[in-house]
């Protein structure tokens, strides 16, 4: 029996269960394992000797692997009353162990996403996007009010966003969510900023005609236009209009080149189209972004597409 391994977080599976239905409909079996379970409870053995690599992370009966979520560092050490310094050291070492999953590429397995993609650097991605000919908004990463003032003076409308992953977490037992959205930097906000602040990513604000979210899978593009009056469409997620669109062929070619350069065979790509110039601006890639938000409104049946990739 051919089997599919899904590495991620079983508790947060949503659209993934629809993919599992497609997998089983194709007479495949599956197993979901959380990363920390794999590192703590499963057999982990990688041996490097005599110029050979012996990798026993994945049992021999798996044929394909899907890296979905990585929440292994969310382990709560508080019940053990471990001091912060020890917790930090354990976290660092745990991260090094997680790197072992890159050895999946050494096996004759079909792999969707790859473990290294969890740690994409936004600035490197933007630089690579420019290199393949994509337009990006002028960007500044800084921690100085003076540097930001110069940037605002030059480009006028400026937004700030996370330089790493967006912050979304539950803050109490009532599961209230703390979320981080894109914000506008105006003169009043700039005036109130301290001279030094935490390093933050700033970009020129593009007056948009529409946002575009693209789900990319193994060379295929599934684009959706998002019409929202909000700067960050996540703020009115259930109210904006979503429709399928067709991208220009040259834009798809450049995006495909970017995904190849980054060694990504899947991911959610964010663009914005300028209302005035009609140019497409590349914003970022979420290598393990949600696909349900694109699949359902556009009737792309991405759950079936992913299942077919894993089981073909």
PDB file of C-alpha atoms in Angstrom:
ATOM      1  CA  UNK A   1       0.000   0.000   0.000  1.00  0.00           C
ATOM      2  CA  UNK A   2       1.375   3.393  -1.021  1.00  0.00           C
ATOM      3  CA  UNK A   3       1.550   5.886   1.837  1.00  0.00           C
ATOM      4  CA  UNK A   4       1.753   9.678   2.253  1.00  0.00           C
ATOM      5  CA  UNK A   5       3.386  11.304   5.288  1.00  0.00           C
ATOM      6  CA  UNK A   6       2.080  14.715   6.406  1.00  0.00           C
ATOM      7  CA  UNK A   7       4.404  16.520   8.811  1.00  0.00           C
ATOM      8  CA  UNK A   8       2.741  19.378  10.611  1.00  0.00           C
ATOM      9  CA  UNK A   9       0.193  20.142  13.286  1.00  0.00           C
ATOM     10  CA  UNK A  10      -2.756  17.780  13.440  1.00  0.00           C
ATOM     11  CA  UNK A  11      -4.717  20.172  15.665  1.00  0.00           C
ATOM     12  CA  UNK A  12      -4.776  22.951  13.049  1.00  0.00           C
ATOM     13  CA  UNK A  13      -5.721  20.848  10.005  1.00  0.00           C
ATOM     14  CA  UNK A  14      -8.556  22.507   8.083  1.00  0.00           C
ATOM     15  CA  UNK A  15      -8.527  22.173   4.296  1.00  0.00           C
ATOM     16  CA  UNK A  16      -5.956  19.438   4.816  1.00  0.00           C
ATOM     17  CA  UNK A  17      -8.692  16.996   5.738  1.00  0.00           C
ATOM     18  CA  UNK A  18     -10.284  17.471   2.326  1.00  0.00           C
ATOM     19  CA  UNK A  19      -6.928  16.589   0.776  1.00  0.00           C
ATOM     20  CA  UNK A  20      -6.848  13.462   2.930  1.00  0.00           C
ATOM     21  CA  UNK A  21     -10.244  12.481   1.509  1.00  0.00           C
ATOM     22  CA  UNK A  22      -8.829  12.780  -2.004  1.00  0.00           C
ATOM     23  CA  UNK A  23      -5.742  10.780  -0.981  1.00  0.00           C
ATOM     24  CA  UNK A  24      -7.816   7.925   0.390  1.00  0.00           C
ATOM     25  CA  UNK A  25     -10.122   8.065  -2.651  1.00  0.00           C
ATOM     26  CA  UNK A  26      -7.053   7.281  -4.755  1.00  0.00           C
ATOM     27  CA  UNK A  27      -6.408   4.164  -2.629  1.00  0.00           C
ATOM     28  CA  UNK A  28      -3.491   5.737  -0.768  1.00  0.00           C
ATOM     29  CA  UNK A  29      -3.033   5.735   2.982  1.00  0.00           C
ATOM     30  CA  UNK A  30      -1.636   8.584   5.064  1.00  0.00           C
ATOM     31  CA  UNK A  31      -0.159   9.425   8.441  1.00  0.00           C
ATOM     32  CA  UNK A  32      -0.048  12.827  10.190  1.00  0.00           C
ATOM     33  CA  UNK A  33       2.871  13.394  12.569  1.00  0.00           C
ATOM     34  CA  UNK A  34       3.715  16.552  14.495  1.00  0.00           C
ATOM     35  CA  UNK A  35       7.336  17.643  14.255  1.00  0.00           C
ATOM     36  CA  UNK A  36       8.006  17.413  17.969  1.00  0.00           C
ATOM     37  CA  UNK A  37       6.500  13.907  18.071  1.00  0.00           C
ATOM     38  CA  UNK A  38       8.863  12.901  15.303  1.00  0.00           C
ATOM     39  CA  UNK A  39      11.888  14.268  17.125  1.00  0.00           C
ATOM     40  CA  UNK A  40      10.914  12.941  20.544  1.00  0.00           C
ATOM     41  CA  UNK A  41       9.008   9.713  19.969  1.00  0.00           C
ATOM     42  CA  UNK A  42       9.900   8.404  16.510  1.00  0.00           C
ATOM     43  CA  UNK A  43      13.096   6.881  15.230  1.00  0.00           C
ATOM     44  CA  UNK A  44      15.506   9.649  14.210  1.00  0.00           C
ATOM     45  CA  UNK A  45      18.835   8.497  12.793  1.00  0.00           C
ATOM     46  CA  UNK A  46      21.140  10.182  10.308  1.00  0.00           C
ATOM     47  CA  UNK A  47      24.590   8.725   9.881  1.00  0.00           C
ATOM     48  CA  UNK A  48      27.344  10.364   7.825  1.00  0.00           C
ATOM     49  CA  UNK A  49      30.331   8.111   7.273  1.00  0.00           C
ATOM     50  CA  UNK A  50      32.699   7.210   4.441  1.00  0.00           C
ATOM     51  CA  UNK A  51      31.214   9.893   2.165  1.00  0.00           C
ATOM     52  CA  UNK A  52      27.778   8.280   2.477  1.00  0.00           C
ATOM     53  CA  UNK A  53      24.610   9.446   4.187  1.00  0.00           C
ATOM     54  CA  UNK A  54      22.336   6.935   5.854  1.00  0.00           C
ATOM     55  CA  UNK A  55      19.004   8.559   6.617  1.00  0.00           C
ATOM     56  CA  UNK A  56      16.353   6.781   8.663  1.00  0.00           C
ATOM     57  CA  UNK A  57      14.001   9.688   9.356  1.00  0.00           C
ATOM     58  CA  UNK A  58      11.233   8.356   7.116  1.00  0.00           C
ATOM     59  CA  UNK A  59      10.209   4.706   7.283  1.00  0.00           C
ATOM     60  CA  UNK A  60      10.681   2.868   4.014  1.00  0.00           C
ATOM     61  CA  UNK A  61       6.965   2.442   3.399  1.00  0.00           C
ATOM     62  CA  UNK A  62       6.318   6.167   2.792  1.00  0.00           C
ATOM     63  CA  UNK A  63       6.358   7.330  -0.834  1.00  0.00           C
ATOM     64  CA  UNK A  64       5.760  11.064  -0.485  1.00  0.00           C
ATOM     65  CA  UNK A  65       6.092  13.730   2.194  1.00  0.00           C
ATOM     66  CA  UNK A  66       4.217  17.008   2.696  1.00  0.00           C
ATOM     67  CA  UNK A  67       5.722  19.661   4.984  1.00  0.00           C
ATOM     68  CA  UNK A  68       2.627  21.502   6.156  1.00  0.00           C
ATOM     69  CA  UNK A  69       3.209  23.269   9.492  1.00  0.00           C
ATOM     70  CA  UNK A  70       6.120  23.529  11.880  1.00  0.00           C
ATOM     71  CA  UNK A  71       5.037  24.234  15.442  1.00  0.00           C
ATOM     72  CA  UNK A  72       7.701  22.157  17.165  1.00  0.00           C
ATOM     73  CA  UNK A  73       9.086  25.178  18.994  1.00  0.00           C
ATOM     74  CA  UNK A  74       5.708  25.874  20.584  1.00  0.00           C
ATOM     75  CA  UNK A  75       6.436  23.296  23.264  1.00  0.00           C
ATOM     76  CA  UNK A  76       5.472  24.721  26.660  1.00  0.00           C
ATOM     77  CA  UNK A  77       8.325  24.212  29.107  1.00  0.00           C
ATOM     78  CA  UNK A  78       6.654  26.251  31.857  1.00  0.00           C
ATOM     79  CA  UNK A  79       5.346  23.257  33.861  1.00  0.00           C
ATOM     80  CA  UNK A  80       8.948  22.152  34.292  1.00  0.00           C
ATOM     81  CA  UNK A  81       9.984  25.559  35.674  1.00  0.00           C
ATOM     82  CA  UNK A  82      12.996  25.704  33.397  1.00  0.00           C
ATOM     83  CA  UNK A  83      14.853  28.986  33.555  1.00  0.00           C
ATOM     84  CA  UNK A  84      14.702  31.192  30.474  1.00  0.00           C
ATOM     85  CA  UNK A  85      18.414  30.703  29.736  1.00  0.00           C
ATOM     86  CA  UNK A  86      17.993  26.926  29.693  1.00  0.00           C
ATOM     87  CA  UNK A  87      14.825  27.192  27.664  1.00  0.00           C
ATOM     88  CA  UNK A  88      16.652  29.341  25.116  1.00  0.00           C
ATOM     89  CA  UNK A  89      19.449  26.799  24.870  1.00  0.00           C
ATOM     90  CA  UNK A  90      16.985  23.941  24.414  1.00  0.00           C
ATOM     91  CA  UNK A  91      15.146  25.931  21.758  1.00  0.00           C
ATOM     92  CA  UNK A  92      18.377  26.523  19.842  1.00  0.00           C
ATOM     93  CA  UNK A  93      19.326  22.858  19.952  1.00  0.00           C
ATOM     94  CA  UNK A  94      15.820  21.816  19.019  1.00  0.00           C
ATOM     95  CA  UNK A  95      16.088  24.078  15.985  1.00  0.00           C
ATOM     96  CA  UNK A  96      19.285  22.356  14.958  1.00  0.00           C
ATOM     97  CA  UNK A  97      17.542  18.994  15.232  1.00  0.00           C
ATOM     98  CA  UNK A  98      14.734  20.249  13.044  1.00  0.00           C
ATOM     99  CA  UNK A  99      17.264  21.002  10.325  1.00  0.00           C
ATOM    100  CA  UNK A 100      17.655  17.234  10.029  1.00  0.00           C
ATOM    101  CA  UNK A 101      14.449  17.197   8.018  1.00  0.00           C
ATOM    102  CA  UNK A 102      16.362  18.702   5.073  1.00  0.00           C
ATOM    103  CA  UNK A 103      17.678  15.176   4.561  1.00  0.00           C
ATOM    104  CA  UNK A 104      14.351  14.294   2.978  1.00  0.00           C
ATOM    105  CA  UNK A 105      15.807  15.624  -0.256  1.00  0.00           C
ATOM    106  CA  UNK A 106      18.451  12.888  -0.081  1.00  0.00           C
ATOM    107  CA  UNK A 107      15.805  10.188  -0.358  1.00  0.00           C
ATOM    108  CA  UNK A 108      13.934   9.011  -3.426  1.00  0.00           C
ATOM    109  CA  UNK A 109      10.715  10.611  -2.210  1.00  0.00           C
ATOM    110  CA  UNK A 110       8.232  13.014  -3.706  1.00  0.00           C
ATOM    111  CA  UNK A 111       8.348  16.069  -1.429  1.00  0.00           C
ATOM    112  CA  UNK A 112       5.837  18.921  -1.344  1.00  0.00           C
ATOM    113  CA  UNK A 113       7.464  22.064   0.017  1.00  0.00           C
ATOM    114  CA  UNK A 114      10.750  21.590   1.840  1.00  0.00           C
ATOM    115  CA  UNK A 115      11.775  22.126   5.405  1.00  0.00           C
ATOM    116  CA  UNK A 116      14.180  24.984   4.643  1.00  0.00           C
ATOM    117  CA  UNK A 117      11.301  26.976   3.162  1.00  0.00           C
ATOM    118  CA  UNK A 118       9.915  27.565   6.668  1.00  0.00           C
ATOM    119  CA  UNK A 119      12.747  30.072   7.174  1.00  0.00           C
ATOM    120  CA  UNK A 120      12.477  32.304   4.101  1.00  0.00           C
ATOM    121  CA  UNK A 121      14.113  35.722   4.487  1.00  0.00           C
ATOM    122  CA  UNK A 122      11.863  38.473   3.128  1.00  0.00           C
ATOM    123  CA  UNK A 123      14.739  40.712   2.046  1.00  0.00           C
ATOM    124  CA  UNK A 124      16.446  37.878   0.168  1.00  0.00           C
ATOM    125  CA  UNK A 125      13.141  37.003  -1.514  1.00  0.00           C
ATOM    126  CA  UNK A 126      12.603  40.643  -2.566  1.00  0.00           C
ATOM    127  CA  UNK A 127      16.149  40.827  -3.928  1.00  0.00           C
ATOM    128  CA  UNK A 128      15.691  37.617  -5.918  1.00  0.00           C
ATOM    129  CA  UNK A 129      12.339  38.930  -7.199  1.00  0.00           C
ATOM    130  CA  UNK A 130      14.062  41.998  -8.608  1.00  0.00           C
ATOM    131  CA  UNK A 131      16.745  39.830 -10.208  1.00  0.00           C
ATOM    132  CA  UNK A 132      14.168  37.899 -12.239  1.00  0.00           C
ATOM    133  CA  UNK A 133      12.563  41.158 -13.407  1.00  0.00           C
ATOM    134  CA  UNK A 134       9.625  41.537 -11.025  1.00  0.00           C
ATOM    135  CA  UNK A 135       8.638  44.979  -9.751  1.00  0.00           C
ATOM    136  CA  UNK A 136       8.731  45.454  -5.980  1.00  0.00           C
ATOM    137  CA  UNK A 137       7.776  48.473  -3.845  1.00  0.00           C
ATOM    138  CA  UNK A 138      10.776  50.515  -2.615  1.00  0.00           C
ATOM    139  CA  UNK A 139      11.711  48.874   0.675  1.00  0.00           C
ATOM    140  CA  UNK A 140      13.584  49.885   3.828  1.00  0.00           C
ATOM    141  CA  UNK A 141      14.505  47.821   6.877  1.00  0.00           C
ATOM    142  CA  UNK A 142      15.651  50.141   9.653  1.00  0.00           C
ATOM    143  CA  UNK A 143      15.606  50.875  13.375  1.00  0.00           C
ATOM    144  CA  UNK A 144      16.243  54.632  13.171  1.00  0.00           C
ATOM    145  CA  UNK A 145      13.653  57.411  13.098  1.00  0.00           C
ATOM    146  CA  UNK A 146      16.043  59.537  11.047  1.00  0.00           C
ATOM    147  CA  UNK A 147      16.396  56.876   8.318  1.00  0.00           C
ATOM    148  CA  UNK A 148      12.639  56.413   8.236  1.00  0.00           C
ATOM    149  CA  UNK A 149      12.047  60.168   7.967  1.00  0.00           C
ATOM    150  CA  UNK A 150      14.265  60.338   4.885  1.00  0.00           C
ATOM    151  CA  UNK A 151      12.389  57.394   3.363  1.00  0.00           C
ATOM    152  CA  UNK A 152       8.983  59.003   4.064  1.00  0.00           C
ATOM    153  CA  UNK A 153      10.143  62.325   2.613  1.00  0.00           C
ATOM    154  CA  UNK A 154      11.172  60.554  -0.588  1.00  0.00           C
ATOM    155  CA  UNK A 155       8.167  58.280  -1.128  1.00  0.00           C
ATOM    156  CA  UNK A 156       5.338  60.002   0.768  1.00  0.00           C
ATOM    157  CA  UNK A 157       2.901  57.176   1.532  1.00  0.00           C
ATOM    158  CA  UNK A 158       4.673  54.462   3.513  1.00  0.00           C
ATOM    159  CA  UNK A 159       3.494  51.287   5.219  1.00  0.00           C
ATOM    160  CA  UNK A 160       5.145  49.091   7.840  1.00  0.00           C
ATOM    161  CA  UNK A 161       4.919  45.325   8.091  1.00  0.00           C
ATOM    162  CA  UNK A 162       6.605  42.442   9.826  1.00  0.00           C
ATOM    163  CA  UNK A 163      10.166  41.741   8.724  1.00  0.00           C
ATOM    164  CA  UNK A 164       9.626  38.073   9.596  1.00  0.00           C
ATOM    165  CA  UNK A 165       6.501  36.001   9.978  1.00  0.00           C
ATOM    166  CA  UNK A 166       3.290  37.839  10.798  1.00  0.00           C
ATOM    167  CA  UNK A 167       2.332  37.662  14.452  1.00  0.00           C
ATOM    168  CA  UNK A 168      -0.800  35.620  15.087  1.00  0.00           C
ATOM    169  CA  UNK A 169      -1.201  33.928  18.444  1.00  0.00           C
ATOM    170  CA  UNK A 170      -3.753  33.056  21.081  1.00  0.00           C
ATOM    171  CA  UNK A 171      -3.265  35.178  24.164  1.00  0.00           C
ATOM    172  CA  UNK A 172      -5.542  33.512  26.721  1.00  0.00           C
ATOM    173  CA  UNK A 173      -7.817  30.569  27.386  1.00  0.00           C
ATOM    174  CA  UNK A 174     -10.680  32.284  25.572  1.00  0.00           C
ATOM    175  CA  UNK A 175      -8.630  31.961  22.396  1.00  0.00           C
ATOM    176  CA  UNK A 176      -8.639  35.660  21.642  1.00  0.00           C
ATOM    177  CA  UNK A 177      -6.282  36.237  18.735  1.00  0.00           C
ATOM    178  CA  UNK A 178      -3.509  38.810  18.649  1.00  0.00           C
ATOM    179  CA  UNK A 179      -2.890  39.653  14.996  1.00  0.00           C
ATOM    180  CA  UNK A 180      -0.473  41.922  13.179  1.00  0.00           C
ATOM    181  CA  UNK A 181      -1.696  43.872  10.163  1.00  0.00           C
ATOM    182  CA  UNK A 182      -0.040  46.243   7.701  1.00  0.00           C
ATOM    183  CA  UNK A 183      -0.085  49.810   9.027  1.00  0.00           C
ATOM    184  CA  UNK A 184       0.257  53.234   7.398  1.00  0.00           C
ATOM    185  CA  UNK A 185       3.045  55.494   8.621  1.00  0.00           C
ATOM    186  CA  UNK A 186       1.835  59.097   8.555  1.00  0.00           C
ATOM    187  CA  UNK A 187       3.399  62.279   9.882  1.00  0.00           C
ATOM    188  CA  UNK A 188       1.685  62.048  13.273  1.00  0.00           C
ATOM    189  CA  UNK A 189       2.877  58.478  13.828  1.00  0.00           C
ATOM    190  CA  UNK A 190       6.366  59.377  12.649  1.00  0.00           C
ATOM    191  CA  UNK A 191       6.460  62.286  15.083  1.00  0.00           C
ATOM    192  CA  UNK A 192       5.615  60.025  18.022  1.00  0.00           C
ATOM    193  CA  UNK A 193       8.240  57.399  17.228  1.00  0.00           C
ATOM    194  CA  UNK A 194      11.356  57.179  19.424  1.00  0.00           C
ATOM    195  CA  UNK A 195      14.739  57.829  17.841  1.00  0.00           C
ATOM    196  CA  UNK A 196      15.481  54.101  17.956  1.00  0.00           C
ATOM    197  CA  UNK A 197      13.000  51.234  17.634  1.00  0.00           C
ATOM    198  CA  UNK A 198      12.914  47.525  16.882  1.00  0.00           C
ATOM    199  CA  UNK A 199      14.075  46.786  13.285  1.00  0.00           C
ATOM    200  CA  UNK A 200      10.989  47.089  11.098  1.00  0.00           C
ATOM    201  CA  UNK A 201      10.251  46.666   7.408  1.00  0.00           C
ATOM    202  CA  UNK A 202       8.863  49.691   5.557  1.00  0.00           C
ATOM    203  CA  UNK A 203       7.643  49.967   1.970  1.00  0.00           C
ATOM    204  CA  UNK A 204       6.184  52.616  -0.274  1.00  0.00           C
ATOM    205  CA  UNK A 205       2.424  52.274  -0.270  1.00  0.00           C
ATOM    206  CA  UNK A 206       1.014  51.260  -3.651  1.00  0.00           C
ATOM    207  CA  UNK A 207      -2.447  52.679  -4.375  1.00  0.00           C
ATOM    208  CA  UNK A 208      -4.001  49.404  -5.367  1.00  0.00           C
ATOM    209  CA  UNK A 209      -6.599  48.403  -7.880  1.00  0.00           C
ATOM    210  CA  UNK A 210      -6.675  44.971  -6.286  1.00  0.00           C
ATOM    211  CA  UNK A 211      -4.720  42.498  -4.200  1.00  0.00           C
ATOM    212  CA  UNK A 212      -3.761  39.203  -5.797  1.00  0.00           C
ATOM    213  CA  UNK A 213      -3.192  35.929  -3.949  1.00  0.00           C
ATOM    214  CA  UNK A 214      -1.716  33.109  -6.028  1.00  0.00           C
ATOM    215  CA  UNK A 215      -1.433  29.507  -4.968  1.00  0.00           C
ATOM    216  CA  UNK A 216       1.520  27.943  -6.789  1.00  0.00           C
ATOM    217  CA  UNK A 217       1.872  24.183  -7.149  1.00  0.00           C
ATOM    218  CA  UNK A 218       4.625  22.492  -9.124  1.00  0.00           C
ATOM    219  CA  UNK A 219       4.645  25.026 -11.978  1.00  0.00           C
ATOM    220  CA  UNK A 220       0.893  25.695 -11.981  1.00  0.00           C
ATOM    221  CA  UNK A 221      -0.641  29.044 -11.006  1.00  0.00           C
ATOM    222  CA  UNK A 222      -4.020  29.470  -9.330  1.00  0.00           C
ATOM    223  CA  UNK A 223      -4.545  33.254  -9.011  1.00  0.00           C
ATOM    224  CA  UNK A 224      -7.336  35.115  -7.237  1.00  0.00           C
ATOM    225  CA  UNK A 225      -8.130  38.847  -7.285  1.00  0.00           C
ATOM    226  CA  UNK A 226      -9.174  40.351  -3.946  1.00  0.00           C
ATOM    227  CA  UNK A 227     -11.183  43.561  -3.982  1.00  0.00           C
ATOM    228  CA  UNK A 228     -11.016  45.126  -0.535  1.00  0.00           C
ATOM    229  CA  UNK A 229     -11.102  48.787   0.550  1.00  0.00           C
ATOM    230  CA  UNK A 230      -8.791  47.956   3.466  1.00  0.00           C
ATOM    231  CA  UNK A 231      -5.047  48.376   3.306  1.00  0.00           C
ATOM    232  CA  UNK A 232      -4.709  44.805   4.603  1.00  0.00           C
ATOM    233  CA  UNK A 233      -7.499  42.616   3.216  1.00  0.00           C
ATOM    234  CA  UNK A 234      -7.264  40.316   6.236  1.00  0.00           C
ATOM    235  CA  UNK A 235      -9.038  43.041   8.230  1.00  0.00           C
ATOM    236  CA  UNK A 236     -12.317  42.500   6.324  1.00  0.00           C
ATOM    237  CA  UNK A 237     -11.702  38.925   5.297  1.00  0.00           C
ATOM    238  CA  UNK A 238     -15.379  37.923   5.180  1.00  0.00           C
ATOM    239  CA  UNK A 239     -16.611  41.032   3.354  1.00  0.00           C
ATOM    240  CA  UNK A 240     -14.328  41.563   0.369  1.00  0.00           C
ATOM    241  CA  UNK A 241     -14.946  40.109  -3.110  1.00  0.00           C
ATOM    242  CA  UNK A 242     -12.769  37.293  -4.484  1.00  0.00           C
ATOM    243  CA  UNK A 243     -12.716  36.257  -8.144  1.00  0.00           C
ATOM    244  CA  UNK A 244     -10.453  34.055 -10.293  1.00  0.00           C
ATOM    245  CA  UNK A 245      -8.247  35.924 -12.763  1.00  0.00           C
ATOM    246  CA  UNK A 246      -5.696  35.173 -15.489  1.00  0.00           C
ATOM    247  CA  UNK A 247      -2.153  36.497 -15.082  1.00  0.00           C
ATOM    248  CA  UNK A 248      -0.030  37.858 -17.952  1.00  0.00           C
ATOM    249  CA  UNK A 249       2.211  35.139 -19.391  1.00  0.00           C
ATOM    250  CA  UNK A 250       5.417  37.118 -18.791  1.00  0.00           C
ATOM    251  CA  UNK A 251       4.447  37.654 -15.130  1.00  0.00           C
ATOM    252  CA  UNK A 252       3.887  33.921 -14.647  1.00  0.00           C
ATOM    253  CA  UNK A 253       7.249  33.211 -16.263  1.00  0.00           C
ATOM    254  CA  UNK A 254       9.081  35.533 -13.847  1.00  0.00           C
ATOM    255  CA  UNK A 255       7.219  34.157 -10.823  1.00  0.00           C
ATOM    256  CA  UNK A 256       8.065  30.610 -11.907  1.00  0.00           C
ATOM    257  CA  UNK A 257      11.738  31.580 -12.201  1.00  0.00           C
ATOM    258  CA  UNK A 258      11.598  33.054  -8.692  1.00  0.00           C
ATOM    259  CA  UNK A 259      10.072  29.897  -7.224  1.00  0.00           C
ATOM    260  CA  UNK A 260      12.767  27.811  -8.900  1.00  0.00           C
ATOM    261  CA  UNK A 261      15.514  30.076  -7.564  1.00  0.00           C
ATOM    262  CA  UNK A 262      14.087  29.682  -4.059  1.00  0.00           C
ATOM    263  CA  UNK A 263      13.715  25.907  -4.540  1.00  0.00           C
ATOM    264  CA  UNK A 264       9.980  26.044  -3.829  1.00  0.00           C
ATOM    265  CA  UNK A 265       7.476  23.770  -5.530  1.00  0.00           C
ATOM    266  CA  UNK A 266       4.540  25.298  -3.670  1.00  0.00           C
ATOM    267  CA  UNK A 267       3.618  28.512  -1.870  1.00  0.00           C
ATOM    268  CA  UNK A 268       1.176  31.402  -1.655  1.00  0.00           C
ATOM    269  CA  UNK A 269       2.363  34.481  -3.567  1.00  0.00           C
ATOM    270  CA  UNK A 270       1.061  37.973  -2.793  1.00  0.00           C
ATOM    271  CA  UNK A 271       0.946  40.721  -5.416  1.00  0.00           C
ATOM    272  CA  UNK A 272      -0.783  44.067  -5.713  1.00  0.00           C
ATOM    273  CA  UNK A 273      -1.822  45.790  -8.944  1.00  0.00           C
ATOM    274  CA  UNK A 274      -1.411  49.553  -9.043  1.00  0.00           C
ATOM    275  CA  UNK A 275      -4.621  51.426  -9.791  1.00  0.00           C
ATOM    276  CA  UNK A 276      -2.830  54.133 -11.786  1.00  0.00           C
ATOM    277  CA  UNK A 277      -0.082  52.343 -13.719  1.00  0.00           C
ATOM    278  CA  UNK A 278      -1.654  48.845 -13.798  1.00  0.00           C
ATOM    279  CA  UNK A 279       1.764  47.417 -12.904  1.00  0.00           C
ATOM    280  CA  UNK A 280       1.982  44.274 -10.814  1.00  0.00           C
ATOM    281  CA  UNK A 281       4.095  44.590  -7.681  1.00  0.00           C
ATOM    282  CA  UNK A 282       5.481  41.516  -5.957  1.00  0.00           C
ATOM    283  CA  UNK A 283       5.101  41.610  -2.166  1.00  0.00           C
ATOM    284  CA  UNK A 284       6.056  38.272  -0.608  1.00  0.00           C
ATOM    285  CA  UNK A 285       5.740  34.494  -0.553  1.00  0.00           C
ATOM    286  CA  UNK A 286       4.252  32.401   2.200  1.00  0.00           C
ATOM    287  CA  UNK A 287       5.796  28.983   1.479  1.00  0.00           C
ATOM    288  CA  UNK A 288       3.127  27.179   3.494  1.00  0.00           C
ATOM    289  CA  UNK A 289       0.211  29.561   3.135  1.00  0.00           C
ATOM    290  CA  UNK A 290      -3.463  28.657   3.335  1.00  0.00           C
ATOM    291  CA  UNK A 291      -4.986  27.488   0.053  1.00  0.00           C
ATOM    292  CA  UNK A 292      -8.633  27.122   1.117  1.00  0.00           C
ATOM    293  CA  UNK A 293      -9.181  30.867   0.748  1.00  0.00           C
ATOM    294  CA  UNK A 294      -8.245  30.544  -2.951  1.00  0.00           C
ATOM    295  CA  UNK A 295      -9.694  27.111  -3.660  1.00  0.00           C
ATOM    296  CA  UNK A 296     -13.295  27.660  -2.632  1.00  0.00           C
ATOM    297  CA  UNK A 297     -14.120  31.102  -4.141  1.00  0.00           C
ATOM    298  CA  UNK A 298     -12.414  30.259  -7.439  1.00  0.00           C
ATOM    299  CA  UNK A 299     -13.521  26.613  -7.722  1.00  0.00           C
ATOM    300  CA  UNK A 300      -9.913  25.526  -8.219  1.00  0.00           C
ATOM    301  CA  UNK A 301     -10.308  22.295  -6.206  1.00  0.00           C
ATOM    302  CA  UNK A 302      -6.786  22.725  -4.858  1.00  0.00           C
ATOM    303  CA  UNK A 303      -7.339  19.936  -2.352  1.00  0.00           C
ATOM    304  CA  UNK A 304      -7.633  17.516  -5.274  1.00  0.00           C
ATOM    305  CA  UNK A 305      -4.618  19.089  -7.031  1.00  0.00           C
ATOM    306  CA  UNK A 306      -2.426  18.625  -3.929  1.00  0.00           C
ATOM    307  CA  UNK A 307      -3.628  15.065  -3.401  1.00  0.00           C
ATOM    308  CA  UNK A 308      -2.855  14.218  -7.020  1.00  0.00           C
ATOM    309  CA  UNK A 309       0.647  15.650  -6.658  1.00  0.00           C
ATOM    310  CA  UNK A 310       1.309  13.564  -3.553  1.00  0.00           C
ATOM    311  CA  UNK A 311      -0.090  10.351  -4.995  1.00  0.00           C
ATOM    312  CA  UNK A 312       0.860  10.514  -8.667  1.00  0.00           C
TER     313      UNK A 312
END
